[in-house]
C-alpha cells in the first residue's frame, strides 16, 4: 500500500509538473502590441517636443504599468538599450491618456525610460493613447530612434512583460527655403501703356497745326509701381515747344487753356476744356501732384514732380494731357519738344 | 478506500504482475528465436539506399523509400525490412521508432519481376518474418506476393509510409534497415529453390536534431529630407542622401512665379535645389508624412510664414506691404493666377524608381497637380530638370501656417525608398518689400507598426 500511494503521488506530481510548464511559459511570452505608433510634434534634433504614443492592447490582462524605453541601437524589448545622445525624458509630463487611464509617471523613470503607473487592474483590449510633453529630442541629426513599449502587471515596470512592441521615429526632415525680393521700381512711358507695364507703344505725338481759335491737344501715358517703402516720384524734364529761336511760353503756374494766347502745358487729369485726358487708373496709391492735378488747369515746369506715391504701391497709370495754344503773333514754324519723365525711389 | 477494496486491488496487482512476468518470459524466449545469423548464402543487394522524408527525431508519418538492385535472376515473393540500431547482429529497434503494421503503409513498389503483381503487407509473423505485427515493439515490416517470374532487379523501389522516427540518442540516431528478399512468400530460408533468402543488404538513415534558426526583423524607419540639385541623380537610399537642406529660389518679383528648382543665373542667386523626402519603413500599417513650418525665433506676427528674419509683420496675413509673404491658401492656390504675393508648397510627384514599392500617395488636392496625380512615371518625368519655370496650369500650392502638422502623403502599408518631391513656389506683389525671405519647414514621418 505505501508503495502504491507513493507511485500515485509520483504520478500526480509528474502530471502537475507537465501541466505547470506551459502555464509558466505563457506568462513570459509577451504578445505584441499592435497598430502602434509615435507621433512627434517636432522631429528637429534637440527640440523640446511632444511624443504621443498610440497602440492596441491585444487582450485583457492585469495592467499596472507601461514602459517606454528610448534606444538608439535596436527595438528589441528586453535587450541592452543604448540611450540616444542628447535625449532626455527627465522632465516629461504625461499630458494626455485615453483607453486605459489613471496613469502617472512613475518615480522609477530615467532619462531614457519612462514608466507610467497606476493601481494594477484588468485592462480591456483596444486602442490606448499616451501623450508626453517636454521631452528633449536626441541631438543627432538623421538618427532613427526606437521606443520599446511594454505593459506590465506590476506597477513599477518590473517583472515579466505582458505585451510589448516597438515604434520608431526619425530625426531628419528640415528644409530651409530662401528667396530674395530685390528693390524694384517699374516705370513705363508711351502713347499708350499697359497698367502693369507689360506693353508700351508710341513715342511721338503730333498736335497738328496750331490755331488761334482753339487749343490743340494730345495725350500720352505712363505707369509706375515700386516696392520701395518710400514710394516713388515722377519728375518732368524738358523744355517748352520751340522752333529755332522761337518758343511757345510754358505755363509756369496752373492756368486754364486760353485759345489765342500762346501757351504750352500739361496735366494728369480728365479735362473738359479742352476735352482731353482721363483720370489715373489702377489700384496703386500714386496720385498727380499739385500743379498737375487740377482738371482744366495746365502747367509745364521742368523739374516738377508731377506724380508720386509715398508708400510701396501697385501700379498706377497716368494719362498726360498736352495742350498748346498759339497767339496771332506767334512766329510760324514747326514747334516741337522732347519731354522726359523720370521715376525715382530711394530704397 | 475501504480495506477490503485495497486488499482486492493488491490481489489484482499481484495477478497482473504474475501475468506480466509470464508474458515477458515468453517474449524473451521468442526474442531468442528472432535472432538469426546472417545468411552466408544470400547475395548482396547492390546500389541500395533509403531516402527518408524527415530526419527529425520522433517525427510521425515519415516516408522511407528504399531502392536496391540485384544481379542474379530470381523470383521475389517476399521482402523483409527490419529496423535496427546496428547493421549486424542482434536487432534492437531504435528507441521510439514505430514500424508496426497497423501504422506503416506500403505505398508503392517498382522494378520487381512482373511488378504488376502487387506485394501486400504480411500482418502476422510468418517464417523469417517473425517480429511483425501491430505492436509498437516490432522490428520487422514484411511484404509478400505470389509471383514466379524470375529476373534480375535494377533500381527496384519500395516506398513505405507513416513510420515514426526514433527519438535521439545524444545528438543523433542511426537507423539501420536490413532488407531481405525471398523467393517464396512464406519467408522460408530452409534451403533449395522456393525456400531461400536470395538477397540481402543493409541501408542506413540518420536521425538527427533539427537546427532552429531564429531571426528578428526590427521595426525599421528611414526617413530623410534634403535639398537636392536638380542636375543630380536621385539618391538610392537615405544613406546616400545629401546633407544640404537649403533651397534658394533666388529673386522673387511680381512678374514670374519662382518655383524650386530655380536654375541659377549670374544675378538671381538661386541654387537649383528642390526638396526631397525619402521614406523606407516596414510598418505594416503604413506611414504618414506631415509637415509644418517652424516658428521664427524673432520678429512678430506671421511667424510661420515666408518672412524676413526679425521683421515686424502685420497681424493680418493679407497685407502686401510687410516683410511676410501671404501664404498660399490651405485649399490650394494657383500661383500663376495669384492675386498678389503668395508662398506655398507643391508636390509634383512621388518617385518610385529607387525602391520596390509604389505605396505612397494620397497627396491632398491643395498640394497636388492639376490632374490630381503624382504618379512617378507620368509626373516625375515631366518634372523636367531644366529648372524652375512656371508650374503647369492648375497646379496648386498650399501653405498651412497654423503649426499643426498637415499630411502631405501617406501609405497604408510598407514603403521602400519612395521619394516625395517638394517644390516651393513664390510670387511677389508689386509692393512686397525688399529683403531676404526664409522659412524652415519640418517634415515628420509617422509609421504605424
mmCIF file of N, CA, C and O in Angstrom, chain B residues 180-254:
data_model
loop_
_atom_site.group_PDB
_atom_site.id
_atom_site.type_symbol
_atom_site.label_atom_id
_atom_site.label_comp_id
_atom_site.label_asym_id
_atom_site.label_seq_id
_atom_site.Cartn_x
_atom_site.Cartn_y
_atom_site.Cartn_z
ATOM 1 N N UNK B 180 15.792 -7.964 -46.768
ATOM 2 C CA UNK B 180 15.992 -9.346 -47.234
ATOM 3 C C UNK B 180 14.934 -9.686 -48.268
ATOM 4 O O UNK B 180 13.752 -9.383 -48.076
ATOM 5 N N UNK B 181 15.387 -10.337 -49.376
ATOM 6 C CA UNK B 181 14.473 -10.776 -50.439
ATOM 7 C C UNK B 181 14.364 -12.308 -50.408
ATOM 8 O O UNK B 181 15.387 -12.998 -50.272
ATOM 9 N N UNK B 182 13.166 -12.785 -50.552
ATOM 10 C CA UNK B 182 12.919 -14.234 -50.528
ATOM 11 C C UNK B 182 12.295 -14.669 -51.850
ATOM 12 O O UNK B 182 11.522 -13.908 -52.464
ATOM 13 N N UNK B 183 12.602 -15.910 -52.236
ATOM 14 C CA UNK B 183 11.993 -16.455 -53.459
ATOM 15 C C UNK B 183 10.697 -17.176 -53.149
ATOM 16 O O UNK B 183 10.196 -17.957 -53.954
ATOM 17 N N UNK B 184 10.164 -16.946 -51.965
ATOM 18 C CA UNK B 184 8.895 -17.552 -51.590
ATOM 19 C C UNK B 184 8.115 -16.572 -50.730
ATOM 20 O O UNK B 184 8.704 -15.664 -50.107
ATOM 21 N N UNK B 185 6.837 -16.746 -50.702
ATOM 22 C CA UNK B 185 6.013 -15.789 -49.949
ATOM 23 C C UNK B 185 5.813 -16.208 -48.502
ATOM 24 O O UNK B 185 5.069 -15.570 -47.772
ATOM 25 N N UNK B 186 6.485 -17.294 -48.111
ATOM 26 C CA UNK B 186 6.399 -17.706 -46.715
ATOM 27 C C UNK B 186 7.620 -17.313 -45.924
ATOM 28 O O UNK B 186 7.779 -17.718 -44.776
ATOM 29 N N UNK B 187 8.505 -16.512 -46.552
ATOM 30 C CA UNK B 187 9.731 -16.050 -45.895
ATOM 31 C C UNK B 187 10.535 -17.235 -45.362
ATOM 32 O O UNK B 187 11.116 -17.193 -44.280
ATOM 33 N N UNK B 188 10.549 -18.330 -46.166
ATOM 34 C CA UNK B 188 11.266 -19.533 -45.753
ATOM 35 C C UNK B 188 12.685 -19.470 -46.262
ATOM 36 O O UNK B 188 12.953 -19.067 -47.394
ATOM 37 N N UNK B 189 13.585 -19.893 -45.393
ATOM 38 C CA UNK B 189 15.000 -19.962 -45.778
ATOM 39 C C UNK B 189 15.548 -21.340 -45.413
ATOM 40 O O UNK B 189 16.672 -21.493 -44.942
ATOM 41 N N UNK B 190 14.702 -22.314 -45.666
ATOM 42 C CA UNK B 190 15.105 -23.671 -45.275
ATOM 43 C C UNK B 190 16.048 -24.310 -46.295
ATOM 44 O O UNK B 190 16.634 -25.335 -46.034
ATOM 45 N N UNK B 191 16.183 -23.679 -47.440
ATOM 46 C CA UNK B 191 17.115 -24.169 -48.436
ATOM 47 C C UNK B 191 16.416 -24.710 -49.661
ATOM 48 O O UNK B 191 15.286 -25.195 -49.599
ATOM 49 N N UNK B 192 17.111 -24.519 -50.818
ATOM 50 C CA UNK B 192 16.552 -25.007 -52.064
ATOM 51 C C UNK B 192 15.655 -23.969 -52.711
ATOM 52 O O UNK B 192 15.229 -22.992 -52.068
ATOM 53 N N UNK B 193 15.427 -24.193 -53.983
ATOM 54 C CA UNK B 193 14.604 -23.258 -54.727
ATOM 55 C C UNK B 193 13.229 -23.165 -54.094
ATOM 56 O O UNK B 193 12.645 -24.180 -53.715
ATOM 57 N N UNK B 194 12.755 -21.953 -53.968
ATOM 58 C CA UNK B 194 11.446 -21.720 -53.372
ATOM 59 C C UNK B 194 11.478 -21.670 -51.874
ATOM 60 O O UNK B 194 10.444 -21.473 -51.230
ATOM 61 N N UNK B 195 12.649 -21.819 -51.284
ATOM 62 C CA UNK B 195 12.767 -21.738 -49.823
ATOM 63 C C UNK B 195 14.062 -21.022 -49.430
ATOM 64 O O UNK B 195 14.730 -21.394 -48.475
ATOM 65 N N UNK B 196 14.363 -19.938 -50.165
ATOM 66 C CA UNK B 196 15.670 -19.308 -49.962
ATOM 67 C C UNK B 196 15.540 -17.788 -49.811
ATOM 68 O O UNK B 196 14.759 -17.133 -50.498
ATOM 69 N N UNK B 197 16.343 -17.273 -48.831
ATOM 70 C CA UNK B 197 16.539 -15.816 -48.788
ATOM 71 C C UNK B 197 17.592 -15.535 -49.851
ATOM 72 O O UNK B 197 18.759 -15.877 -49.667
ATOM 73 N N UNK B 198 17.174 -14.942 -50.937
ATOM 74 C CA UNK B 198 18.049 -14.878 -52.112
ATOM 75 C C UNK B 198 18.988 -13.674 -52.100
ATOM 76 O O UNK B 198 20.079 -13.715 -52.666
ATOM 77 N N UNK B 199 18.545 -12.548 -51.521
ATOM 78 C CA UNK B 199 19.404 -11.359 -51.480
ATOM 79 C C UNK B 199 19.155 -10.631 -50.174
ATOM 80 O O UNK B 199 18.062 -10.676 -49.610
ATOM 81 N N UNK B 200 20.172 -9.917 -49.742
ATOM 82 C CA UNK B 200 20.022 -9.113 -48.536
ATOM 83 C C UNK B 200 21.030 -7.979 -48.549
ATOM 84 O O UNK B 200 22.019 -8.002 -49.288
ATOM 85 N N UNK B 201 20.758 -7.014 -47.732
ATOM 86 C CA UNK B 201 21.671 -5.882 -47.613
ATOM 87 C C UNK B 201 21.110 -4.894 -46.606
ATOM 88 O O UNK B 201 19.929 -4.947 -46.252
ATOM 89 N N UNK B 202 21.945 -4.041 -46.122
ATOM 90 C CA UNK B 202 21.531 -3.083 -45.092
ATOM 91 C C UNK B 202 21.709 -1.652 -45.617
ATOM 92 O O UNK B 202 22.717 -1.339 -46.270
ATOM 93 N N UNK B 203 20.746 -0.839 -45.308
ATOM 94 C CA UNK B 203 20.850 0.586 -45.604
ATOM 95 C C UNK B 203 20.747 1.339 -44.287
ATOM 96 O O UNK B 203 20.370 0.764 -43.265
ATOM 97 N N UNK B 204 21.079 2.587 -44.314
ATOM 98 C CA UNK B 204 21.081 3.368 -43.076
ATOM 99 C C UNK B 204 20.451 4.727 -43.304
ATOM 100 O O UNK B 204 20.530 5.302 -44.396
ATOM 101 N N UNK B 205 19.829 5.218 -42.249
ATOM 102 C CA UNK B 205 19.256 6.570 -42.283
ATOM 103 C C UNK B 205 19.638 7.276 -40.995
ATOM 104 O O UNK B 205 19.621 6.670 -39.916
ATOM 105 N N UNK B 206 19.988 8.503 -41.099
ATOM 106 C CA UNK B 206 20.397 9.275 -39.927
ATOM 107 C C UNK B 206 19.252 10.126 -39.415
ATOM 108 O O UNK B 206 18.633 10.888 -40.162
ATOM 109 N N UNK B 207 18.999 9.962 -38.146
ATOM 110 C CA UNK B 207 18.001 10.812 -37.490
ATOM 111 C C UNK B 207 18.789 11.774 -36.605
ATOM 112 O O UNK B 207 19.608 11.348 -35.779
ATOM 113 N N UNK B 208 18.566 13.019 -36.808
ATOM 114 C CA UNK B 208 19.400 13.983 -36.099
ATOM 115 C C UNK B 208 18.554 15.126 -35.571
ATOM 116 O O UNK B 208 17.362 15.250 -35.883
ATOM 117 N N UNK B 209 19.201 15.950 -34.771
ATOM 118 C CA UNK B 209 18.464 17.076 -34.204
ATOM 119 C C UNK B 209 18.269 18.153 -35.264
ATOM 120 O O UNK B 209 19.050 18.275 -36.198
ATOM 121 N N UNK B 210 17.225 18.867 -35.093
ATOM 122 C CA UNK B 210 16.913 19.929 -36.049
ATOM 123 C C UNK B 210 17.664 21.192 -35.679
ATOM 124 O O UNK B 210 17.967 21.439 -34.515
ATOM 125 N N UNK B 211 17.965 21.953 -36.683
ATOM 126 C CA UNK B 211 18.540 23.269 -36.433
ATOM 127 C C UNK B 211 17.415 24.279 -36.365
ATOM 128 O O UNK B 211 16.585 24.346 -37.266
ATOM 129 N N UNK B 212 17.368 25.011 -35.301
ATOM 130 C CA UNK B 212 16.370 26.073 -35.186
ATOM 131 C C UNK B 212 17.046 27.403 -35.508
ATOM 132 O O UNK B 212 18.036 27.772 -34.888
ATOM 133 N N UNK B 213 16.555 28.052 -36.499
ATOM 134 C CA UNK B 213 17.117 29.341 -36.909
ATOM 135 C C UNK B 213 16.136 30.434 -36.522
ATOM 136 O O UNK B 213 14.990 30.438 -36.963
ATOM 137 N N UNK B 214 16.590 31.302 -35.669
ATOM 138 C CA UNK B 214 15.756 32.422 -35.252
ATOM 139 C C UNK B 214 16.233 33.703 -35.910
ATOM 140 O O UNK B 214 17.435 33.899 -36.113
ATOM 141 N N UNK B 215 15.356 34.543 -36.236
ATOM 142 C CA UNK B 215 15.710 35.855 -36.759
ATOM 143 C C UNK B 215 14.675 36.864 -36.325
ATOM 144 O O UNK B 215 13.521 36.525 -36.096
ATOM 145 N N UNK B 216 15.095 38.070 -36.178
ATOM 146 C CA UNK B 216 14.150 39.110 -35.802
ATOM 147 C C UNK B 216 14.261 40.251 -36.807
ATOM 148 O O UNK B 216 15.371 40.700 -37.123
ATOM 149 N N UNK B 217 13.189 40.636 -37.326
ATOM 150 C CA UNK B 217 13.159 41.805 -38.206
ATOM 151 C C UNK B 217 12.705 42.981 -37.370
ATOM 152 O O UNK B 217 11.588 42.988 -36.855
ATOM 153 N N UNK B 218 13.586 43.911 -37.215
ATOM 154 C CA UNK B 218 13.256 45.007 -36.335
ATOM 155 C C UNK B 218 12.387 46.045 -37.038
ATOM 156 O O UNK B 218 12.337 46.113 -38.262
ATOM 157 N N UNK B 219 11.672 46.786 -36.239
ATOM 158 C CA UNK B 219 10.920 47.888 -36.788
ATOM 159 C C UNK B 219 11.902 48.824 -37.488
ATOM 160 O O UNK B 219 12.952 49.171 -36.930
ATOM 161 N N UNK B 220 11.590 49.168 -38.704
ATOM 162 C CA UNK B 220 12.540 49.985 -39.471
ATOM 163 C C UNK B 220 11.874 51.260 -39.955
ATOM 164 O O UNK B 220 10.757 51.260 -40.466
ATOM 165 N N UNK B 221 12.592 52.331 -39.776
ATOM 166 C CA UNK B 221 12.152 53.613 -40.312
ATOM 167 C C UNK B 221 13.384 54.365 -40.773
ATOM 168 O O UNK B 221 14.278 54.651 -39.977
ATOM 169 N N UNK B 222 13.443 54.623 -42.029
ATOM 170 C CA UNK B 222 14.471 55.523 -42.565
ATOM 171 C C UNK B 222 13.727 56.640 -43.260
ATOM 172 O O UNK B 222 13.024 56.415 -44.251
ATOM 173 N N UNK B 223 13.889 57.803 -42.723
ATOM 174 C CA UNK B 223 13.218 58.963 -43.298
ATOM 175 C C UNK B 223 14.225 60.093 -43.352
ATOM 176 O O UNK B 223 14.885 60.396 -42.352
ATOM 177 N N UNK B 224 14.370 60.651 -44.501
ATOM 178 C CA UNK B 224 15.338 61.722 -44.640
ATOM 179 C C UNK B 224 14.816 62.778 -45.599
ATOM 180 O O UNK B 224 14.045 62.477 -46.511
ATOM 181 N N UNK B 225 15.239 63.965 -45.338
ATOM 182 C CA UNK B 225 14.816 65.109 -46.151
ATOM 183 C C UNK B 225 16.059 65.872 -46.552
ATOM 184 O O UNK B 225 16.998 66.009 -45.762
ATOM 185 N N UNK B 226 16.087 66.322 -47.760
ATOM 186 C CA UNK B 226 17.258 67.073 -48.210
ATOM 187 C C UNK B 226 16.880 67.981 -49.354
ATOM 188 O O UNK B 226 15.840 67.818 -50.007
ATOM 189 N N UNK B 227 17.766 68.954 -49.549
ATOM 190 C CA UNK B 227 17.686 69.782 -50.748
ATOM 191 C C UNK B 227 18.639 69.168 -51.756
ATOM 192 O O UNK B 227 19.801 68.896 -51.433
ATOM 193 N N UNK B 228 18.141 68.912 -52.931
ATOM 194 C CA UNK B 228 18.950 68.213 -53.915
ATOM 195 C C UNK B 228 19.004 69.021 -55.197
ATOM 196 O O UNK B 228 18.005 69.619 -55.611
ATOM 197 N N UNK B 229 20.181 69.042 -55.774
ATOM 198 C CA UNK B 229 20.377 69.795 -57.013
ATOM 199 C C UNK B 229 19.599 69.137 -58.139
ATOM 200 O O UNK B 229 19.621 67.914 -58.295
ATOM 201 N N UNK B 230 18.972 69.949 -58.897
ATOM 202 C CA UNK B 230 18.158 69.445 -59.995
ATOM 203 C C UNK B 230 18.976 68.672 -61.017
ATOM 204 O O UNK B 230 18.445 67.823 -61.733
ATOM 205 N N UNK B 231 20.265 68.953 -61.077
ATOM 206 C CA UNK B 231 21.109 68.264 -62.048
ATOM 207 C C UNK B 231 21.646 66.938 -61.519
ATOM 208 O O UNK B 231 22.269 66.187 -62.265
ATOM 209 N N UNK B 232 21.428 66.662 -60.245
ATOM 210 C CA UNK B 232 21.947 65.435 -59.646
ATOM 211 C C UNK B 232 20.920 64.313 -59.739
ATOM 212 O O UNK B 232 19.708 64.554 -59.733
ATOM 213 N N UNK B 233 21.436 63.087 -59.784
ATOM 214 C CA UNK B 233 20.535 61.945 -59.791
ATOM 215 C C UNK B 233 19.985 61.725 -58.388
ATOM 216 O O UNK B 233 20.570 62.178 -57.395
ATOM 217 N N UNK B 234 18.893 61.015 -58.323
ATOM 218 C CA UNK B 234 18.267 60.771 -57.027
ATOM 219 C C UNK B 234 19.104 59.783 -56.217
ATOM 220 O O UNK B 234 19.681 58.846 -56.776
ATOM 221 N N UNK B 235 19.159 59.960 -54.910
ATOM 222 C CA UNK B 235 19.902 59.002 -54.079
ATOM 223 C C UNK B 235 19.182 57.661 -54.008
ATOM 224 O O UNK B 235 17.953 57.610 -54.074
ATOM 225 N N UNK B 236 19.973 56.608 -53.871
ATOM 226 C CA UNK B 236 19.391 55.263 -53.814
ATOM 227 C C UNK B 236 18.693 55.009 -52.491
ATOM 228 O O UNK B 236 17.740 54.227 -52.423
ATOM 229 N N UNK B 237 19.166 55.654 -51.442
ATOM 230 C CA UNK B 237 18.572 55.468 -50.120
ATOM 231 C C UNK B 237 18.972 56.639 -49.245
ATOM 232 O O UNK B 237 19.693 57.544 -49.692
ATOM 233 N N UNK B 238 18.533 56.592 -48.013
ATOM 234 C CA UNK B 238 18.800 57.724 -47.122
ATOM 235 C C UNK B 238 20.290 57.889 -46.824
ATOM 236 O O UNK B 238 20.757 58.999 -46.574
ATOM 237 N N UNK B 239 21.023 56.790 -46.850
ATOM 238 C CA UNK B 239 22.453 56.893 -46.593
ATOM 239 C C UNK B 239 23.149 57.708 -47.668
ATOM 240 O O UNK B 239 24.185 58.327 -47.424
ATOM 241 N N UNK B 240 22.599 57.673 -48.854
ATOM 242 C CA UNK B 240 23.213 58.399 -49.966
ATOM 243 C C UNK B 240 22.624 59.792 -50.140
ATOM 244 O O UNK B 240 22.990 60.503 -51.072
ATOM 245 N N UNK B 241 21.746 60.152 -49.240
ATOM 246 C CA UNK B 241 21.082 61.443 -49.372
ATOM 247 C C UNK B 241 22.065 62.571 -49.032
ATOM 248 O O UNK B 241 22.797 62.477 -48.055
ATOM 249 N N UNK B 242 22.103 63.623 -49.828
ATOM 250 C CA UNK B 242 22.992 64.733 -49.486
ATOM 251 C C UNK B 242 22.556 65.390 -48.182
ATOM 252 O O UNK B 242 21.408 65.247 -47.748
ATOM 253 N N UNK B 243 23.473 66.113 -47.580
ATOM 254 C CA UNK B 243 23.166 66.753 -46.295
ATOM 255 C C UNK B 243 22.682 68.188 -46.468
ATOM 256 O O UNK B 243 22.410 68.861 -45.479
ATOM 257 N N UNK B 244 22.609 68.640 -47.686
ATOM 258 C CA UNK B 244 22.145 70.006 -47.932
ATOM 259 C C UNK B 244 20.656 70.125 -47.606
ATOM 260 O O UNK B 244 19.863 69.226 -47.906
ATOM 261 N N UNK B 245 20.303 71.249 -46.998
ATOM 262 C CA UNK B 245 18.902 71.428 -46.595
ATOM 263 C C UNK B 245 18.359 72.802 -46.970
ATOM 264 O O UNK B 245 17.283 73.169 -46.510
ATOM 265 N N UNK B 246 19.103 73.540 -47.770
ATOM 266 C CA UNK B 246 18.651 74.890 -48.127
ATOM 267 C C UNK B 246 18.245 74.957 -49.591
ATOM 268 O O UNK B 246 19.011 74.568 -50.478
ATOM 269 N N UNK B 247 17.067 75.435 -49.789
ATOM 270 C CA UNK B 247 16.554 75.649 -51.150
ATOM 271 C C UNK B 247 16.452 77.145 -51.361
ATOM 272 O O UNK B 247 15.737 77.832 -50.616
ATOM 273 N N UNK B 248 17.184 77.626 -52.331
ATOM 274 C CA UNK B 248 17.158 79.064 -52.612
ATOM 275 C C UNK B 248 16.462 79.278 -53.943
ATOM 276 O O UNK B 248 16.959 78.845 -54.984
ATOM 277 N N UNK B 249 15.335 79.921 -53.882
ATOM 278 C CA UNK B 249 14.600 80.157 -55.128
ATOM 279 C C UNK B 249 14.977 81.494 -55.753
ATOM 280 O O UNK B 249 14.376 81.914 -56.737
ATOM 281 N N UNK B 250 15.984 82.146 -55.180
ATOM 282 C CA UNK B 250 16.555 83.326 -55.805
ATOM 283 C C UNK B 250 15.632 84.528 -55.755
ATOM 284 O O UNK B 250 14.856 84.717 -54.815
ATOM 285 N N UNK B 251 15.747 85.316 -56.802
ATOM 286 C CA UNK B 251 14.994 86.569 -56.856
ATOM 287 C C UNK B 251 13.510 86.307 -57.086
ATOM 288 O O UNK B 251 13.132 85.510 -57.931
ATOM 289 N N UNK B 252 12.727 86.991 -56.298
ATOM 290 C CA UNK B 252 11.273 86.865 -56.422
ATOM 291 C C UNK B 252 10.714 88.235 -56.755
ATOM 292 O O UNK B 252 11.002 89.215 -56.058
ATOM 293 N N UNK B 253 9.978 88.319 -57.809
ATOM 294 C CA UNK B 253 9.282 89.570 -58.088
ATOM 295 C C UNK B 253 7.852 89.266 -58.488
ATOM 296 O O UNK B 253 7.387 88.134 -58.365
ATOM 297 N N UNK B 254 7.212 90.273 -58.975
ATOM 298 C CA UNK B 254 5.775 90.101 -59.250
ATOM 299 C C UNK B 254 5.498 89.759 -60.704
ATOM 300 O O UNK B 254 4.352 89.748 -61.124
#
